[in-house]
Amino acid sequence: MSVPTTRILDLLKVQCRIFSHTYNPLRLRTGNRVLRQRLRGPSVAAYYPRRVATFKDLKNLYKGFDAEMETWDEDEEDRLEHLALAKQRGKGAPKKKRSAEGEFAFPDGFLELGIRGNGLMRWAESKKMKGKRKPAVAAAVPKE
């Protein structure tokens, strides 16, 4: 003699209500197991001590006394030394491109289009010629 499935599901529903479980007869993945867990953020934040003033904070606080007060930030010095060594090997950051007047060089039509942010990438991609070289433009010589 078998028990009807509706009776078993009713029993399962009552059991879930008694033991504070989620009623999920189809056993779908709902993520309740993860959501029931204790939050980790507060315990991780409490593990690390609060940050006290750093050399950079002190320098910013006493900017007027910078000539009289000499500070030595070893971490900053190490970082600058690492950057200098990388630049000597040719692995440093590239120089910013500048035009002849000393201003930043923008592509033709950039300012007229008013492109900002990621629009520059879309603009550059729209100007690409797929699989073809850009034809060389001869210098305009006025006809006499």
Backbone as JSON Lines, residues from 0, in Angstrom:
{"i":0,"aa":"M","n":[0.84,-1.16,0.0],"ca":[0.0,0.0,0.0],"c":[0.9,1.24,0.0]}
{"i":1,"aa":"S","n":[0.72,2.14,-0.99],"ca":[1.56,3.33,-1.08],"c":[0.8,4.54,-0.56]}
{"i":2,"aa":"V","n":[1.57,5.48,-0.08],"ca":[1.0,6.71,0.46],"c":[0.9,7.73,-0.67]}
{"i":3,"aa":"P","n":[-0.22,8.45,-0.78],"ca":[-0.34,9.43,-1.86],"c":[0.7,10.56,-1.7]}
{"i":4,"aa":"T","n":[1.17,11.06,-2.84],"ca":[2.23,12.09,-2.82],"c":[1.74,13.4,-2.21]}
{"i":5,"aa":"T","n":[0.44,13.69,-2.35],"ca":[-0.07,14.93,-1.74],"c":[0.06,14.86,-0.22]}
{"i":6,"aa":"R","n":[-0.16,13.69,0.32],"ca":[-0.05,13.51,1.78],"c":[1.4,13.68,2.23]}
{"i":7,"aa":"I","n":[2.34,13.15,1.41],"ca":[3.76,13.29,1.74],"c":[4.18,14.75,1.66]}
{"i":8,"aa":"L","n":[3.7,15.48,0.63],"ca":[4.04,16.88,0.49],"c":[3.46,17.72,1.63]}
{"i":9,"aa":"D","n":[2.25,17.38,2.08],"ca":[1.67,18.08,3.23],"c":[2.49,17.85,4.48]}
{"i":10,"aa":"L","n":[2.95,16.63,4.66],"ca":[3.8,16.3,5.8],"c":[5.12,17.07,5.73]}
{"i":11,"aa":"L","n":[5.68,17.16,4.53],"ca":[6.94,17.88,4.32],"c":[6.75,19.37,4.62]}
{"i":12,"aa":"K","n":[5.59,19.92,4.22],"ca":[5.3,21.33,4.47],"c":[5.2,21.61,5.97]}
{"i":13,"aa":"V","n":[4.55,20.74,6.69],"ca":[4.43,20.91,8.15],"c":[5.79,20.77,8.82]}
{"i":14,"aa":"Q","n":[6.57,19.81,8.36],"ca":[7.9,19.58,8.91],"c":[8.79,20.83,8.7]}
{"i":15,"aa":"C","n":[8.69,21.44,7.53],"ca":[9.49,22.65,7.26],"c":[9.03,23.81,8.14]}
{"i":16,"aa":"R","n":[7.74,23.91,8.38],"ca":[7.25,24.99,9.22],"c":[7.71,24.79,10.67]}
{"i":17,"aa":"I","n":[7.75,23.56,11.15],"ca":[8.16,23.29,12.53],"c":[9.65,23.57,12.72]}
{"i":18,"aa":"F","n":[10.49,23.12,11.79],"ca":[11.93,23.24,11.95],"c":[12.53,24.47,11.25]}
{"i":19,"aa":"S","n":[11.69,25.4,10.82],"ca":[12.11,26.66,10.19],"c":[13.0,26.43,8.98]}
{"i":20,"aa":"H","n":[12.58,25.53,8.15],"ca":[13.26,25.29,6.88],"c":[12.42,25.87,5.75]}
{"i":21,"aa":"T","n":[13.01,25.99,4.59],"ca":[12.29,26.49,3.43],"c":[11.61,25.33,2.73]}
{"i":22,"aa":"Y","n":[10.34,25.5,2.45],"ca":[9.6,24.46,1.75],"c":[9.96,24.53,0.26]}
{"i":23,"aa":"N","n":[10.6,23.48,-0.21],"ca":[11.06,23.43,-1.59],"c":[10.86,21.99,-2.12]}
{"i":24,"aa":"P","n":[9.63,21.65,-2.5],"ca":[9.37,20.27,-2.9],"c":[10.07,19.87,-4.21]}
{"i":25,"aa":"L","n":[10.36,20.83,-5.08],"ca":[11.03,20.51,-6.34],"c":[12.55,20.47,-6.2]}
{"i":26,"aa":"R","n":[13.03,20.81,-5.02],"ca":[14.47,20.82,-4.7],"c":[15.27,21.69,-5.67]}
{"i":27,"aa":"L","n":[14.73,22.87,-5.92],"ca":[15.44,23.83,-6.76],"c":[16.54,24.49,-5.95]}
{"i":28,"aa":"R","n":[17.58,24.96,-6.64],"ca":[18.69,25.64,-5.97],"c":[18.28,27.09,-5.72]}
{"i":29,"aa":"T","n":[18.06,27.45,-4.47],"ca":[17.57,28.78,-4.15],"c":[18.62,29.66,-3.48]}
{"i":30,"aa":"G","n":[19.69,29.1,-2.97],"ca":[20.71,29.89,-2.31],"c":[20.42,30.16,-0.85]}
{"i":31,"aa":"N","n":[19.4,29.51,-0.28],"ca":[19.06,29.75,1.13],"c":[20.17,29.31,2.07]}
{"i":32,"aa":"R","n":[20.92,28.33,1.69],"ca":[22.0,27.83,2.54],"c":[23.05,28.93,2.73]}
{"i":33,"aa":"V","n":[23.34,29.64,1.66],"ca":[24.32,30.72,1.74],"c":[23.74,31.9,2.51]}
{"i":34,"aa":"L","n":[22.47,32.21,2.28],"ca":[21.85,33.36,2.92],"c":[21.65,33.16,4.42]}
{"i":35,"aa":"R","n":[21.54,31.92,4.87],"ca":[21.38,31.64,6.3],"c":[22.69,31.8,7.07]}
{"i":36,"aa":"Q","n":[23.83,31.76,6.37],"ca":[25.11,31.82,7.07],"c":[25.32,33.19,7.69]}
{"i":37,"aa":"R","n":[26.15,33.19,8.72],"ca":[26.48,34.42,9.43],"c":[27.3,35.32,8.52]}
{"i":38,"aa":"L","n":[27.08,36.63,8.6],"ca":[27.82,37.58,7.77],"c":[29.28,37.61,8.2]}
{"i":39,"aa":"R","n":[30.18,37.67,7.21],"ca":[31.61,37.62,7.5],"c":[32.23,39.01,7.61]}
{"i":40,"aa":"G","n":[31.6,40.01,7.03],"ca":[32.18,41.35,6.98],"c":[32.58,41.93,8.32]}
{"i":41,"aa":"P","n":[31.67,41.94,9.31],"ca":[32.03,42.53,10.61],"c":[33.17,41.8,11.31]}
{"i":42,"aa":"S","n":[33.22,40.47,11.2],"ca":[34.29,39.74,11.87],"c":[35.62,39.97,11.18]}
{"i":43,"aa":"V","n":[35.63,40.1,9.85],"ca":[36.88,40.38,9.13],"c":[37.35,41.79,9.46]}
{"i":44,"aa":"A","n":[36.43,42.73,9.52],"ca":[36.8,44.11,9.84],"c":[37.34,44.21,11.27]}
{"i":45,"aa":"A","n":[36.79,43.44,12.18],"ca":[37.25,43.48,13.57],"c":[38.6,42.78,13.74]}
{"i":46,"aa":"Y","n":[38.96,41.9,12.82],"ca":[40.22,41.15,12.93],"c":[41.42,42.08,12.75]}
{"i":47,"aa":"Y","n":[41.34,42.98,11.77],"ca":[42.46,43.88,11.5],"c":[42.36,45.1,12.41]}
{"i":48,"aa":"P","n":[43.48,45.56,12.94],"ca":[43.42,46.74,13.81],"c":[43.1,47.99,13.01]}
{"i":49,"aa":"R","n":[42.55,49.0,13.68],"ca":[42.25,50.26,13.0],"c":[43.54,50.91,12.56]}
{"i":50,"aa":"R","n":[43.51,51.54,11.39],"ca":[44.71,52.17,10.86],"c":[44.93,53.51,11.56]}
{"i":51,"aa":"V","n":[46.13,53.68,12.05],"ca":[46.48,54.96,12.67],"c":[47.12,55.84,11.61]}
{"i":52,"aa":"A","n":[47.54,57.01,12.01],"ca":[48.09,57.97,11.06],"c":[49.32,57.41,10.35]}
{"i":53,"aa":"T","n":[49.41,57.67,9.05],"ca":[50.56,57.25,8.26],"c":[51.43,58.47,7.98]}
{"i":54,"aa":"F","n":[52.58,58.25,7.36],"ca":[53.46,59.35,7.02],"c":[52.77,60.32,6.06]}
{"i":55,"aa":"K","n":[52.01,59.76,5.13],"ca":[51.32,60.62,4.17],"c":[50.3,61.5,4.88]}
{"i":56,"aa":"D","n":[49.59,60.94,5.86],"ca":[48.62,61.74,6.62],"c":[49.32,62.86,7.39]}
{"i":57,"aa":"L","n":[50.47,62.54,8.0],"ca":[51.2,63.56,8.75],"c":[51.72,64.66,7.83]}
{"i":58,"aa":"K","n":[52.21,64.28,6.65],"ca":[52.7,65.29,5.7],"c":[51.56,66.2,5.27]}
{"i":59,"aa":"N","n":[50.39,65.64,5.01],"ca":[49.25,66.45,4.59],"c":[48.76,67.34,5.72]}
{"i":60,"aa":"L","n":[48.86,66.85,6.95],"ca":[48.4,67.62,8.1],"c":[49.31,68.81,8.38]}
{"i":61,"aa":"Y","n":[50.62,68.61,8.24],"ca":[51.6,69.65,8.55],"c":[52.32,70.11,7.29]}
{"i":62,"aa":"K","n":[51.57,70.54,6.28],"ca":[52.19,70.98,5.03],"c":[53.05,72.22,5.21]}
{"i":63,"aa":"G","n":[52.66,73.15,6.08],"ca":[53.41,74.37,6.29],"c":[54.77,74.13,6.94]}
{"i":64,"aa":"F","n":[54.9,73.06,7.69],"ca":[56.14,72.76,8.4],"c":[57.04,71.81,7.63]}
{"i":65,"aa":"D","n":[56.74,71.61,6.37],"ca":[57.46,70.6,5.58],"c":[58.95,70.92,5.45]}
{"i":66,"aa":"A","n":[59.32,72.2,5.39],"ca":[60.73,72.57,5.25],"c":[61.5,72.23,6.52]}
{"i":67,"aa":"E","n":[60.9,72.45,7.69],"ca":[61.58,72.19,8.95],"c":[61.49,70.73,9.36]}
{"i":68,"aa":"M","n":[60.39,70.08,9.02],"ca":[60.17,68.71,9.45],"c":[60.47,67.75,8.31]}
{"i":69,"aa":"E","n":[61.46,66.92,8.49],"ca":[61.82,65.97,7.45],"c":[61.29,64.6,7.86]}
{"i":70,"aa":"T","n":[60.5,63.98,6.98],"ca":[59.95,62.65,7.26],"c":[60.52,61.66,6.27]}
{"i":71,"aa":"W","n":[60.56,60.42,6.65],"ca":[61.1,59.37,5.81],"c":[60.07,58.25,5.74]}
{"i":72,"aa":"D","n":[59.44,58.09,4.59],"ca":[58.45,57.04,4.38],"c":[59.13,55.92,3.6]}
{"i":73,"aa":"E","n":[59.49,54.86,4.28],"ca":[60.25,53.79,3.66],"c":[59.47,53.09,2.54]}
{"i":74,"aa":"D","n":[58.18,52.9,2.76],"ca":[57.36,52.24,1.74],"c":[57.29,53.09,0.46]}
{"i":75,"aa":"E","n":[57.13,54.41,0.64],"ca":[57.07,55.29,-0.52],"c":[58.41,55.33,-1.25]}
{"i":76,"aa":"E","n":[59.5,55.34,-0.49],"ca":[60.83,55.34,-1.1],"c":[61.06,54.05,-1.88]}
{"i":77,"aa":"D","n":[60.62,52.91,-1.33],"ca":[60.74,51.63,-2.04],"c":[59.95,51.64,-3.33]}
{"i":78,"aa":"R","n":[58.75,52.22,-3.27],"ca":[57.9,52.28,-4.46],"c":[58.55,53.14,-5.54]}
{"i":79,"aa":"L","n":[59.07,54.3,-5.15],"ca":[59.72,55.18,-6.12],"c":[60.97,54.54,-6.71]}
{"i":80,"aa":"E","n":[61.73,53.81,-5.87],"ca":[62.93,53.13,-6.36],"c":[62.55,52.03,-7.35]}
{"i":81,"aa":"H","n":[61.48,51.3,-7.05],"ca":[61.0,50.25,-7.95],"c":[60.59,50.84,-9.3]}
{"i":82,"aa":"L","n":[59.89,52.0,-9.26],"ca":[59.47,52.66,-10.51],"c":[60.68,53.13,-11.31]}
{"i":83,"aa":"A","n":[61.7,53.65,-10.62],"ca":[62.9,54.13,-11.32],"c":[63.63,52.97,-11.99]}
{"i":84,"aa":"L","n":[63.74,51.83,-11.3],"ca":[64.4,50.67,-11.89],"c":[63.61,50.14,-13.09]}
{"i":85,"aa":"A","n":[62.29,50.13,-12.98],"ca":[61.46,49.66,-14.09],"c":[61.61,50.58,-15.29]}
{"i":86,"aa":"K","n":[61.7,51.88,-15.04],"ca":[61.86,52.83,-16.13],"c":[63.21,52.66,-16.81]}
{"i":87,"aa":"Q","n":[64.25,52.34,-16.04],"ca":[65.58,52.12,-16.63],"c":[65.57,50.91,-17.56]}
{"i":88,"aa":"R","n":[64.78,49.9,-17.2],"ca":[64.7,48.69,-18.03],"c":[63.76,48.88,-19.2]}
{"i":89,"aa":"G","n":[63.09,50.02,-19.26],"ca":[62.14,50.27,-20.34],"c":[60.76,49.72,-20.05]}
{"i":90,"aa":"K","n":[60.46,49.43,-18.79],"ca":[59.16,48.87,-18.41],"c":[58.28,49.89,-17.71]}
{"i":91,"aa":"G","n":[58.67,51.15,-17.73],"ca":[57.9,52.19,-17.05],"c":[56.66,52.57,-17.83]}
{"i":92,"aa":"A","n":[55.91,53.49,-17.25],"ca":[54.7,53.98,-17.9],"c":[55.09,54.8,-19.12]}
{"i":93,"aa":"P","n":[54.33,54.72,-20.2],"ca":[54.67,55.5,-21.39],"c":[54.42,56.98,-21.15]}
{"i":94,"aa":"K","n":[55.13,57.81,-21.92],"ca":[54.95,59.25,-21.8],"c":[53.61,59.62,-22.42]}
{"i":95,"aa":"K","n":[53.02,60.68,-21.89],"ca":[51.76,61.15,-22.44],"c":[52.02,61.84,-23.77]}
{"i":96,"aa":"K","n":[51.15,61.59,-24.73],"ca":[51.32,62.16,-26.05],"c":[50.91,63.63,-26.02]}
{"i":97,"aa":"R","n":[51.77,64.5,-26.55],"ca":[51.49,65.92,-26.59],"c":[51.69,66.42,-28.01]}
{"i":98,"aa":"S","n":[50.95,67.44,-28.37],"ca":[51.1,68.02,-29.7],"c":[52.25,69.02,-29.69]}
{"i":99,"aa":"A","n":[52.5,69.68,-30.81],"ca":[53.62,70.61,-30.95],"c":[53.47,71.81,-30.02]}
{"i":100,"aa":"E","n":[52.24,72.24,-29.72],"ca":[52.04,73.41,-28.88],"c":[52.17,73.09,-27.4]}
{"i":101,"aa":"G","n":[52.33,71.83,-27.07],"ca":[52.43,71.45,-25.67],"c":[51.09,71.07,-25.07]}
{"i":102,"aa":"E","n":[50.05,71.08,-25.86],"ca":[48.73,70.68,-25.39],"c":[48.54,69.2,-25.69]}
{"i":103,"aa":"F","n":[47.52,68.61,-25.07],"ca":[47.22,67.22,-25.38],"c":[46.72,67.12,-26.81]}
{"i":104,"aa":"A","n":[47.12,66.06,-27.5],"ca":[46.69,65.89,-28.89],"c":[45.41,65.06,-28.91]}
{"i":105,"aa":"F","n":[44.36,65.62,-29.5],"ca":[43.1,64.91,-29.67],"c":[42.95,64.53,-31.13]}
{"i":106,"aa":"P","n":[42.27,63.43,-31.42],"ca":[42.04,63.06,-32.81],"c":[41.17,64.1,-33.51]}
{"i":107,"aa":"D","n":[41.26,64.14,-34.84],"ca":[40.45,65.09,-35.6],"c":[38.98,64.82,-35.36]}
{"i":108,"aa":"G","n":[38.24,65.87,-35.11],"ca":[36.8,65.74,-34.91],"c":[36.41,65.33,-33.51]}
{"i":109,"aa":"F","n":[37.37,65.14,-32.63],"ca":[37.07,64.67,-31.27],"c":[36.27,65.71,-30.5]}
{"i":110,"aa":"L","n":[36.74,66.95,-30.53],"ca":[36.07,67.98,-29.75],"c":[34.73,68.37,-30.36]}
{"i":111,"aa":"E","n":[34.61,68.31,-31.68],"ca":[33.35,68.67,-32.31],"c":[32.25,67.67,-31.97]}
{"i":112,"aa":"L","n":[32.63,66.39,-31.83],"ca":[31.64,65.37,-31.53],"c":[31.23,65.38,-30.07]}
{"i":113,"aa":"G","n":[32.06,65.98,-29.22],"ca":[31.73,66.03,-27.79],"c":[31.77,64.66,-27.16]}
{"i":114,"aa":"I","n":[32.74,63.83,-27.55],"ca":[32.81,62.47,-27.05],"c":[33.48,62.47,-25.69]}
{"i":115,"aa":"R","n":[32.89,61.73,-24.76],"ca":[33.46,61.61,-23.42],"c":[33.46,60.15,-23.0]}
{"i":116,"aa":"G","n":[34.42,59.78,-22.15],"ca":[34.46,58.44,-21.56],"c":[34.64,57.36,-22.6]}
{"i":117,"aa":"N","n":[33.78,56.33,-22.53],"ca":[33.89,55.18,-23.42],"c":[33.51,55.53,-24.85]}
{"i":118,"aa":"G","n":[32.92,56.68,-25.07],"ca":[32.56,57.08,-26.41],"c":[33.78,57.19,-27.3]}
{"i":119,"aa":"L","n":[34.95,57.49,-26.7],"ca":[36.19,57.59,-27.48],"c":[36.51,56.25,-28.11]}
{"i":120,"aa":"M","n":[36.33,55.16,-27.36],"ca":[36.62,53.83,-27.9],"c":[35.67,53.51,-29.05]}
{"i":121,"aa":"R","n":[34.4,53.82,-28.88],"ca":[33.45,53.54,-29.95],"c":[33.78,54.38,-31.18]}
{"i":122,"aa":"W","n":[34.19,55.64,-30.96],"ca":[34.55,56.52,-32.05],"c":[35.76,55.98,-32.78]}
{"i":123,"aa":"A","n":[36.77,55.51,-32.03],"ca":[37.98,54.97,-32.65],"c":[37.67,53.71,-33.44]}
{"i":124,"aa":"E","n":[36.81,52.85,-32.9],"ca":[36.47,51.61,-33.6],"c":[35.68,51.89,-34.87]}
{"i":125,"aa":"S","n":[34.86,52.94,-34.83],"ca":[34.08,53.25,-36.03],"c":[34.98,53.79,-37.14]}
{"i":126,"aa":"K","n":[36.13,54.36,-36.77],"ca":[37.04,54.91,-37.76],"c":[38.0,53.87,-38.32]}
{"i":127,"aa":"K","n":[38.07,52.7,-37.71],"ca":[38.98,51.67,-38.19],"c":[38.51,51.13,-39.53]}
{"i":128,"aa":"M","n":[39.45,50.82,-40.35],"ca":[39.12,50.16,-41.62],"c":[39.52,48.7,-41.45]}
{"i":129,"aa":"K","n":[38.58,47.82,-41.55],"ca":[38.83,46.41,-41.26],"c":[39.62,45.76,-42.38]}
{"i":130,"aa":"G","n":[40.83,45.29,-42.05],"ca":[41.66,44.54,-42.99],"c":[42.28,45.38,-44.08]}
{"i":131,"aa":"K","n":[42.12,46.69,-44.04],"ca":[42.68,47.53,-45.09],"c":[43.6,48.56,-44.47]}
{"i":132,"aa":"R","n":[44.57,48.98,-45.25],"ca":[45.45,50.06,-44.8],"c":[44.78,51.38,-45.14]}
{"i":133,"aa":"K","n":[45.06,52.34,-44.33],"ca":[44.52,53.67,-44.58],"c":[45.29,54.27,-45.75]}
{"i":134,"aa":"P","n":[44.63,54.82,-46.76],"ca":[45.34,55.37,-47.9],"c":[46.14,56.6,-47.48]}
{"i":135,"aa":"A","n":[47.34,56.69,-48.02],"ca":[48.21,57.82,-47.72],"c":[47.64,59.07,-48.36]}
{"i":136,"aa":"V","n":[47.58,60.14,-47.63],"ca":[47.04,61.39,-48.14],"c":[48.21,62.27,-48.54]}
{"i":137,"aa":"A","n":[48.22,62.69,-49.79],"ca":[49.29,63.57,-50.27],"c":[49.07,64.97,-49.74]}
{"i":138,"aa":"A","n":[50.15,65.68,-49.53],"ca":[50.06,67.05,-49.05],"c":[49.37,67.9,-50.12]}
{"i":139,"aa":"A","n":[48.45,68.73,-49.68],"ca":[47.7,69.56,-50.6],"c":[48.61,70.67,-51.13]}
{"i":140,"aa":"V","n":[48.85,70.65,-52.42],"ca":[49.68,71.67,-53.06],"c":[48.76,72.55,-53.9]}
{"i":141,"aa":"P","n":[48.76,73.83,-53.65],"ca":[47.88,74.7,-54.44],"c":[48.29,74.72,-55.9]}
{"i":142,"aa":"K","n":[47.33,74.61,-56.77],"ca":[47.62,74.63,-58.22],"c":[47.84,76.05,-58.68]}
{"i":143,"aa":"E","n":[48.81,76.23,-59.54],"ca":[49.12,77.58,-60.03],"c":[48.54,77.8,-61.39]}
